[in-house]
PDB file of N, CA and C in Angstrom:
ATOM      1  N   MET T 698      -4.188  47.460  40.237  1.00 86.00           N
ATOM      2  CA  MET T 698      -4.851  46.207  40.523  1.00 86.00           C
ATOM      3  C   MET T 698      -5.508  45.724  39.227  1.00 86.00           C
ATOM      4  N   SER T 699      -5.319  44.462  38.928  1.00 91.00           N
ATOM      5  CA  SER T 699      -5.917  43.911  37.713  1.00 91.00           C
ATOM      6  C   SER T 699      -7.429  43.807  37.883  1.00 91.00           C
ATOM      7  N   PHE T 700      -8.118  43.665  36.762  1.00 94.00           N
ATOM      8  CA  PHE T 700      -9.571  43.515  36.842  1.00 94.00           C
ATOM      9  C   PHE T 700      -9.930  42.272  37.637  1.00 94.00           C
ATOM     10  N   GLU T 701      -9.191  41.188  37.432  1.00 95.00           N
ATOM     11  CA  GLU T 701      -9.503  39.943  38.140  1.00 95.00           C
ATOM     12  C   GLU T 701      -9.352  40.116  39.655  1.00 95.00           C
ATOM     13  N   GLU T 702      -8.300  40.789  40.095  1.00 93.00           N
ATOM     14  CA  GLU T 702      -8.119  41.050  41.535  1.00 93.00           C
ATOM     15  C   GLU T 702      -9.259  41.923  42.061  1.00 93.00           C
ATOM     16  N   PHE T 703      -9.603  42.932  41.297  1.00 95.00           N
ATOM     17  CA  PHE T 703     -10.692  43.823  41.685  1.00 95.00           C
ATOM     18  C   PHE T 703     -12.006  43.050  41.770  1.00 95.00           C
ATOM     19  N   LYS T 704     -12.253  42.213  40.782  1.00 96.00           N
ATOM     20  CA  LYS T 704     -13.486  41.418  40.748  1.00 96.00           C
ATOM     21  C   LYS T 704     -13.559  40.504  41.967  1.00 96.00           C
ATOM     22  N   GLN T 705     -12.454  39.871  42.316  1.00 95.00           N
ATOM     23  CA  GLN T 705     -12.433  38.995  43.490  1.00 95.00           C
ATOM     24  C   GLN T 705     -12.771  39.776  44.759  1.00 95.00           C
ATOM     25  N   LYS T 706     -12.237  40.970  44.876  1.00 94.00           N
ATOM     26  CA  LYS T 706     -12.506  41.818  46.037  1.00 94.00           C
ATOM     27  C   LYS T 706     -13.996  42.183  46.106  1.00 94.00           C
ATOM     28  N   MET T 707     -14.555  42.558  44.969  1.00 96.00           N
ATOM     29  CA  MET T 707     -15.970  42.927  44.930  1.00 96.00           C
ATOM     30  C   MET T 707     -16.866  41.709  45.148  1.00 96.00           C
ATOM     31  N   ASP T 708     -16.481  40.568  44.603  1.00 97.00           N
ATOM     32  CA  ASP T 708     -17.263  39.345  44.798  1.00 97.00           C
ATOM     33  C   ASP T 708     -17.271  38.932  46.267  1.00 97.00           C
ATOM     34  N   ALA T 709     -16.140  39.088  46.943  1.00 95.00           N
ATOM     35  CA  ALA T 709     -16.068  38.775  48.373  1.00 95.00           C
ATOM     36  C   ALA T 709     -16.981  39.708  49.164  1.00 95.00           C
ATOM     37  N   LEU T 710     -17.014  40.963  48.780  1.00 96.00           N
ATOM     38  CA  LEU T 710     -17.896  41.923  49.438  1.00 96.00           C
ATOM     39  C   LEU T 710     -19.354  41.517  49.242  1.00 96.00           C
ATOM     40  N   GLU T 711     -19.707  41.152  48.028  1.00 97.00           N
ATOM     41  CA  GLU T 711     -21.084  40.742  47.754  1.00 97.00           C
ATOM     42  C   GLU T 711     -21.438  39.469  48.517  1.00 97.00           C
ATOM     43  N   GLN T 712     -20.510  38.536  48.607  1.00 97.00           N
ATOM     44  CA  GLN T 712     -20.760  37.304  49.358  1.00 97.00           C
ATOM     45  C   GLN T 712     -21.018  37.607  50.829  1.00 97.00           C
ATOM     46  N   PHE T 713     -20.257  38.553  51.389  1.00 96.00           N
ATOM     47  CA  PHE T 713     -20.513  38.933  52.773  1.00 96.00           C
ATOM     48  C   PHE T 713     -21.944  39.443  52.914  1.00 96.00           C
ATOM     49  N   PHE T 714     -22.356  40.332  52.022  1.00 95.00           N
ATOM     50  CA  PHE T 714     -23.698  40.895  52.130  1.00 95.00           C
ATOM     51  C   PHE T 714     -24.780  39.853  51.870  1.00 95.00           C
ATOM     52  N   ASP T 715     -24.502  38.860  51.040  1.00 96.00           N
ATOM     53  CA  ASP T 715     -25.447  37.754  50.872  1.00 96.00           C
ATOM     54  C   ASP T 715     -25.655  37.052  52.215  1.00 96.00           C
ATOM     55  N   SER T 716     -24.556  36.770  52.911  1.00 95.00           N
ATOM     56  CA  SER T 716     -24.635  36.121  54.226  1.00 95.00           C
ATOM     57  C   SER T 716     -25.355  37.006  55.230  1.00 95.00           C
ATOM     58  N   TYR T 717     -25.034  38.279  55.214  1.00 92.00           N
ATOM     59  CA  TYR T 717     -25.646  39.236  56.136  1.00 92.00           C
ATOM     60  C   TYR T 717     -27.159  39.300  55.925  1.00 92.00           C
ATOM     61  N   VAL T 718     -27.578  39.403  54.678  1.00 93.00           N
ATOM     62  CA  VAL T 718     -29.008  39.501  54.379  1.00 93.00           C
ATOM     63  C   VAL T 718     -29.727  38.223  54.803  1.00 93.00           C
ATOM     64  N   GLU T 719     -29.156  37.069  54.500  1.00 92.00           N
ATOM     65  CA  GLU T 719     -29.783  35.809  54.910  1.00 92.00           C
ATOM     66  C   GLU T 719     -29.900  35.730  56.430  1.00 92.00           C
ATOM     67  N   PHE T 720     -28.868  36.156  57.126  1.00 91.00           N
ATOM     68  CA  PHE T 720     -28.909  36.155  58.584  1.00 91.00           C
ATOM     69  C   PHE T 720     -29.997  37.094  59.097  1.00 91.00           C
ATOM     70  N   MET T 721     -30.067  38.286  58.548  1.00 87.00           N
ATOM     71  CA  MET T 721     -31.034  39.277  59.030  1.00 87.00           C
ATOM     72  C   MET T 721     -32.477  38.851  58.761  1.00 87.00           C
ATOM     73  N   LYS T 722     -32.699  38.053  57.743  1.00 86.00           N
ATOM     74  CA  LYS T 722     -34.051  37.570  57.451  1.00 86.00           C
ATOM     75  C   LYS T 722     -34.559  36.647  58.551  1.00 86.00           C
ATOM     76  N   THR T 723     -33.643  35.997  59.254  1.00 86.00           N
ATOM     77  CA  THR T 723     -34.042  35.040  60.289  1.00 86.00           C
ATOM     78  C   THR T 723     -33.650  35.489  61.696  1.00 86.00           C
ATOM     79  N   TYR T 724     -33.100  36.669  61.821  1.00 83.00           N
ATOM     80  CA  TYR T 724     -32.587  37.151  63.109  1.00 83.00           C
ATOM     81  C   TYR T 724     -33.694  37.250  64.147  1.00 83.00           C
ATOM     82  N   ASP T 725     -33.422  36.709  65.315  1.00 82.00           N
ATOM     83  CA  ASP T 725     -34.336  36.770  66.455  1.00 82.00           C
ATOM     84  C   ASP T 725     -33.532  37.306  67.636  1.00 82.00           C
ATOM     85  N   SER T 726     -33.824  38.527  68.041  1.00 79.00           N
ATOM     86  CA  SER T 726     -33.035  39.183  69.095  1.00 79.00           C
ATOM     87  C   SER T 726     -33.170  38.503  70.452  1.00 79.00           C
ATOM     88  N   THR T 727     -34.125  37.597  70.609  1.00 86.00           N
ATOM     89  CA  THR T 727     -34.271  36.901  71.887  1.00 86.00           C
ATOM     90  C   THR T 727     -33.445  35.613  71.937  1.00 86.00           C
ATOM     91  N   ASP T 728     -32.859  35.235  70.818  1.00 88.00           N
ATOM     92  CA  ASP T 728     -32.049  34.021  70.723  1.00 88.00           C
ATOM     93  C   ASP T 728     -30.587  34.377  70.999  1.00 88.00           C
ATOM     94  N   THR T 729     -30.039  33.842  72.107  1.00 90.00           N
ATOM     95  CA  THR T 729     -28.665  34.190  72.469  1.00 90.00           C
ATOM     96  C   THR T 729     -27.649  33.731  71.429  1.00 90.00           C
ATOM     97  N   ALA T 730     -27.866  32.600  70.821  1.00 90.00           N
ATOM     98  CA  ALA T 730     -26.945  32.137  69.773  1.00 90.00           C
ATOM     99  C   ALA T 730     -26.969  33.109  68.595  1.00 90.00           C
ATOM    100  N   ALA T 731     -28.141  33.625  68.293  1.00 89.00           N
ATOM    101  CA  ALA T 731     -28.261  34.602  67.204  1.00 89.00           C
ATOM    102  C   ALA T 731     -27.544  35.896  67.571  1.00 89.00           C
ATOM    103  N   MET T 732     -27.578  36.260  68.846  1.00 90.00           N
ATOM    104  CA  MET T 732     -26.888  37.478  69.285  1.00 90.00           C
ATOM    105  C   MET T 732     -25.379  37.334  69.089  1.00 90.00           C
ATOM    106  N   VAL T 733     -24.843  36.173  69.421  1.00 92.00           N
ATOM    107  CA  VAL T 733     -23.410  35.925  69.233  1.00 92.00           C
ATOM    108  C   VAL T 733     -23.073  35.969  67.744  1.00 92.00           C
ATOM    109  N   LYS T 734     -23.909  35.327  66.952  1.00 91.00           N
ATOM    110  CA  LYS T 734     -23.680  35.347  65.502  1.00 91.00           C
ATOM    111  C   LYS T 734     -23.775  36.777  64.969  1.00 91.00           C
ATOM    112  N   TYR T 735     -24.694  37.558  65.509  1.00 91.00           N
ATOM    113  CA  TYR T 735     -24.840  38.951  65.090  1.00 91.00           C
ATOM    114  C   TYR T 735     -23.566  39.743  65.397  1.00 91.00           C
ATOM    115  N   LEU T 736     -23.008  39.548  66.576  1.00 93.00           N
ATOM    116  CA  LEU T 736     -21.766  40.239  66.941  1.00 93.00           C
ATOM    117  C   LEU T 736     -20.628  39.844  66.000  1.00 93.00           C
ATOM    118  N   ASN T 737     -20.542  38.559  65.672  1.00 94.00           N
ATOM    119  CA  ASN T 737     -19.530  38.107  64.711  1.00 94.00           C
ATOM    120  C   ASN T 737     -19.771  38.731  63.339  1.00 94.00           C
ATOM    121  N   MET T 738     -21.032  38.812  62.966  1.00 92.00           N
ATOM    122  CA  MET T 738     -21.385  39.411  61.680  1.00 92.00           C
ATOM    123  C   MET T 738     -20.977  40.883  61.646  1.00 92.00           C
ATOM    124  N   MET T 739     -21.119  41.578  62.766  1.00 94.00           N
ATOM    125  CA  MET T 739     -20.739  42.993  62.812  1.00 94.00           C
ATOM    126  C   MET T 739     -19.222  43.164  62.697  1.00 94.00           C
ATOM    127  N   ASN T 740     -18.465  42.215  63.243  1.00 96.00           N
ATOM    128  CA  ASN T 740     -17.006  42.242  63.058  1.00 96.00           C
ATOM    129  C   ASN T 740     -16.660  42.054  61.585  1.00 96.00           C
ATOM    130  N   GLU T 741     -17.339  41.124  60.941  1.00 95.00           N
ATOM    131  CA  GLU T 741     -17.120  40.906  59.509  1.00 95.00           C
ATOM    132  C   GLU T 741     -17.567  42.121  58.701  1.00 95.00           C
ATOM    133  N   TYR T 742     -18.634  42.765  59.138  1.00 94.00           N
ATOM    134  CA  TYR T 742     -19.123  43.974  58.470  1.00 94.00           C
ATOM    135  C   TYR T 742     -18.046  45.063  58.492  1.00 94.00           C
ATOM    136  N   THR T 743     -17.409  45.220  59.643  1.00 96.00           N
ATOM    137  CA  THR T 743     -16.339  46.217  59.766  1.00 96.00           C
ATOM    138  C   THR T 743     -15.226  45.930  58.770  1.00 96.00           C
ATOM    139  N   LYS T 744     -14.834  44.672  58.663  1.00 94.00           N
ATOM    140  CA  LYS T 744     -13.783  44.294  57.708  1.00 94.00           C
ATOM    141  C   LYS T 744     -14.232  44.547  56.268  1.00 94.00           C
ATOM    142  N   ALA T 745     -15.484  44.231  55.974  1.00 92.00           N
ATOM    143  CA  ALA T 745     -16.005  44.444  54.619  1.00 92.00           C
ATOM    144  C   ALA T 745     -16.015  45.926  54.271  1.00 92.00           C
ATOM    145  N   MET T 746     -16.388  46.758  55.235  1.00 93.00           N
ATOM    146  CA  MET T 746     -16.427  48.199  54.981  1.00 93.00           C
ATOM    147  C   MET T 746     -15.019  48.769  54.816  1.00 93.00           C
ATOM    148  N   GLU T 747     -14.066  48.226  55.559  1.00 94.00           N
ATOM    149  CA  GLU T 747     -12.671  48.656  55.390  1.00 94.00           C
ATOM    150  C   GLU T 747     -12.175  48.289  53.996  1.00 94.00           C
ATOM    151  N   ALA T 748     -12.532  47.098  53.525  1.00 90.00           N
ATOM    152  CA  ALA T 748     -12.136  46.677  52.174  1.00 90.00           C
ATOM    153  C   ALA T 748     -12.785  47.578  51.130  1.00 90.00           C
ATOM    154  N   LEU T 749     -14.038  47.923  51.342  1.00 91.00           N
ATOM    155  CA  LEU T 749     -14.734  48.811  50.410  1.00 91.00           C
ATOM    156  C   LEU T 749     -14.113  50.202  50.425  1.00 91.00           C
ATOM    157  N   ASP T 750     -13.810  50.696  51.613  1.00 93.00           N
ATOM    158  CA  ASP T 750     -13.203  52.028  51.731  1.00 93.00           C
ATOM    159  C   ASP T 750     -11.814  52.090  51.099  1.00 93.00           C
ATOM    160  N   SER T 751     -11.145  50.949  51.004  1.00 92.00           N
ATOM    161  CA  SER T 751      -9.793  50.937  50.435  1.00 92.00           C
ATOM    162  C   SER T 751      -9.803  51.091  48.909  1.00 92.00           C
ATOM    163  N   ILE T 752     -10.970  51.009  48.306  1.00 92.00           N
ATOM    164  CA  ILE T 752     -11.072  51.151  46.850  1.00 92.00           C
ATOM    165  C   ILE T 752     -11.132  52.635  46.507  1.00 92.00           C
ATOM    166  N   ASP T 753     -10.169  53.079  45.737  1.00 92.00           N
ATOM    167  CA  ASP T 753     -10.145  54.471  45.278  1.00 92.00           C
ATOM    168  C   ASP T 753     -10.931  54.535  43.974  1.00 92.00           C
ATOM    169  N   GLU T 754     -12.184  54.945  44.082  1.00 92.00           N
ATOM    170  CA  GLU T 754     -13.070  54.960  42.919  1.00 92.00           C
ATOM    171  C   GLU T 754     -12.549  55.849  41.795  1.00 92.00           C
ATOM    172  N   SER T 755     -11.757  56.848  42.131  1.00 93.00           N
ATOM    173  CA  SER T 755     -11.246  57.757  41.097  1.00 93.00           C
ATOM    174  C   SER T 755     -10.178  57.095  40.222  1.00 93.00           C
ATOM    175  N   LYS T 756      -9.671  55.943  40.668  1.00 94.00           N
ATOM    176  CA  LYS T 756      -8.614  55.267  39.913  1.00 94.00           C
ATOM    177  C   LYS T 756      -9.096  53.986  39.226  1.00 94.00           C
ATOM    178  N   LEU T 757     -10.392  53.761  39.216  1.00 96.00           N
ATOM    179  CA  LEU T 757     -10.917  52.560  38.581  1.00 96.00           C
ATOM    180  C   LEU T 757     -10.904  52.708  37.067  1.00 96.00           C
ATOM    181  N   THR T 758     -10.631  51.603  36.406  1.00 96.00           N
ATOM    182  CA  THR T 758     -10.761  51.593  34.950  1.00 96.00           C
ATOM    183  C   THR T 758     -12.255  51.600  34.621  1.00 96.00           C
ATOM    184  N   PRO T 759     -12.630  51.917  33.403  1.00 97.00           N
ATOM    185  CA  PRO T 759     -14.055  51.862  33.052  1.00 97.00           C
ATOM    186  C   PRO T 759     -14.674  50.487  33.323  1.00 97.00           C
ATOM    187  N   GLU T 760     -13.925  49.423  33.048  1.00 97.00           N
ATOM    188  CA  GLU T 760     -14.424  48.070  33.301  1.00 97.00           C
ATOM    189  C   GLU T 760     -14.625  47.834  34.800  1.00 97.00           C
ATOM    190  N   GLN T 761     -13.669  48.266  35.615  1.00 97.00           N
ATOM    191  CA  GLN T 761     -13.789  48.121  37.069  1.00 97.00           C
ATOM    192  C   GLN T 761     -14.940  48.969  37.599  1.00 97.00           C
ATOM    193  N   ASP T 762     -15.049  50.180  37.100  1.00 97.00           N
ATOM    194  CA  ASP T 762     -16.115  51.078  37.535  1.00 97.00           C
ATOM    195  C   ASP T 762     -17.481  50.476  37.234  1.00 97.00           C
ATOM    196  N   ASN T 763     -17.628  49.908  36.059  1.00 98.00           N
ATOM    197  CA  ASN T 763     -18.888  49.279  35.677  1.00 98.00           C
ATOM    198  C   ASN T 763     -19.207  48.110  36.611  1.00 98.00           C
ATOM    199  N   TYR T 764     -18.214  47.280  36.890  1.00 98.00           N
ATOM    200  CA  TYR T 764     -18.435  46.137  37.775  1.00 98.00           C
ATOM    201  C   TYR T 764     -18.747  46.604  39.201  1.00 98.00           C
ATOM    202  N   TYR T 765     -18.052  47.615  39.652  1.00 97.00           N
ATOM    203  CA  TYR T 765     -18.295  48.198  40.977  1.00 97.00           C
ATOM    204  C   TYR T 765     -19.758  48.627  41.092  1.00 97.00           C
ATOM    205  N   LEU T 766     -20.238  49.347  40.102  1.00 97.00           N
ATOM    206  CA  LEU T 766     -21.621  49.829  40.127  1.00 97.00           C
ATOM    207  C   LEU T 766     -22.620  48.677  40.096  1.00 97.00           C
ATOM    208  N   GLN T 767     -22.332  47.652  39.306  1.00 98.00           N
ATOM    209  CA  GLN T 767     -23.226  46.491  39.245  1.00 98.00           C
ATOM    210  C   GLN T 767     -23.321  45.799  40.603  1.00 98.00           C
ATOM    211  N   VAL T 768     -22.171  45.580  41.223  1.00 98.00           N
ATOM    212  CA  VAL T 768     -22.147  44.889  42.520  1.00 98.00           C
ATOM    213  C   VAL T 768     -22.837  45.732  43.586  1.00 98.00           C
ATOM    214  N   MET T 769     -22.546  47.016  43.622  1.00 97.00           N
ATOM    215  CA  MET T 769     -23.163  47.877  44.631  1.00 97.00           C
ATOM    216  C   MET T 769     -24.675  47.946  44.446  1.00 97.00           C
ATOM    217  N   LEU T 770     -25.146  47.941  43.212  1.00 98.00           N
ATOM    218  CA  LEU T 770     -26.584  47.934  42.950  1.00 98.00           C
ATOM    219  C   LEU T 770     -27.214  46.646  43.458  1.00 98.00           C
ATOM    220  N   ARG T 771     -26.569  45.517  43.190  1.00 98.00           N
ATOM    221  CA  ARG T 771     -27.103  44.240  43.687  1.00 98.00           C
ATOM    222  C   ARG T 771     -27.123  44.215  45.211  1.00 98.00           C
ATOM    223  N   ILE T 772     -26.061  44.716  45.839  1.00 96.00           N
ATOM    224  CA  ILE T 772     -26.015  44.756  47.304  1.00 96.00           C
ATOM    225  C   ILE T 772     -27.139  45.638  47.837  1.00 96.00           C
ATOM    226  N   ASP T 773     -27.315  46.800  47.250  1.00 96.00           N
ATOM    227  CA  ASP T 773     -28.393  47.701  47.689  1.00 96.00           C
ATOM    228  C   ASP T 773     -29.755  47.035  47.562  1.00 96.00           C
ATOM    229  N   GLN T 774     -29.985  46.320  46.476  1.00 95.00           N
ATOM    230  CA  GLN T 774     -31.264  45.639  46.277  1.00 95.00           C
ATOM    231  C   GLN T 774     -31.480  44.572  47.346  1.00 95.00           C
ATOM    232  N   LYS T 775     -30.436  43.840  47.675  1.00 93.00           N
ATOM    233  CA  LYS T 775     -30.534  42.803  48.701  1.00 93.00           C
ATOM    234  C   LYS T 775     -30.815  43.413  50.073  1.00 93.00           C
ATOM    235  N   LEU T 776     -30.167  44.531  50.372  1.00 93.00           N
ATOM    236  CA  LEU T 776     -30.398  45.191  51.659  1.00 93.00           C
ATOM    237  C   LEU T 776     -31.819  45.732  51.750  1.00 93.00           C
ATOM    238  N   LEU T 777     -32.335  46.247  50.661  1.00 92.00           N
ATOM    239  CA  LEU T 777     -33.726  46.712  50.647  1.00 92.00           C
ATOM    240  C   LEU T 777     -34.685  45.551  50.867  1.00 92.00           C
ATOM    241  N   GLU T 778     -34.385  44.432  50.251  1.00 86.00           N
ATOM    242  CA  GLU T 778     -35.209  43.241  50.430  1.00 86.00           C
ATOM    243  C   GLU T 778     -35.206  42.807  51.896  1.00 86.00           C
ATOM    244  N   ALA T 779     -34.036  42.803  52.514  1.00 83.00           N
ATOM    245  CA  ALA T 779     -33.921  42.394  53.918  1.00 83.00           C
ATOM    246  C   ALA T 779     -34.655  43.357  54.833  1.00 83.00           C
ATOM    247  N   ALA T 780     -34.686  44.624  54.477  1.00 84.00           N
ATOM    248  CA  ALA T 780     -35.366  45.627  55.305  1.00 84.00           C
ATOM    249  C   ALA T 780     -36.870  45.395  55.334  1.00 84.00           C
ATOM    250  N   ASN T 781     -37.384  44.677  54.355  1.00 80.00           N
ATOM    251  CA  ASN T 781     -38.821  44.410  54.291  1.00 80.00           C
ATOM    252  C   ASN T 781     -39.234  43.198  55.107  1.00 80.00           C
ATOM    253  N   TYR T 782     -38.281  42.533  55.759  1.00 68.00           N
ATOM    254  CA  TYR T 782     -38.620  41.374  56.602  1.00 68.00           C
ATOM    255  C   TYR T 782     -38.947  41.812  57.987  1.00 68.00           C
TER     256      TYR T 782
END
């Protein structure tokens, strides 16, 4: 996989988590519309995790590995931020 293809895959993963974090900041479990959106978000989460699991970290180039670590660090920071809401 080229670096550009890899970058697109990682960027899509980060975009999903951006959406997830924004949703979780405003999530209200008593709102039925939010519950439906949450269920849809969990379906998207499953797809995102499958895409992440499909990456064989042992076969990444140094450039891909560096980008992978940068994206995962940003995602972790965003999830920590959301946990504080």
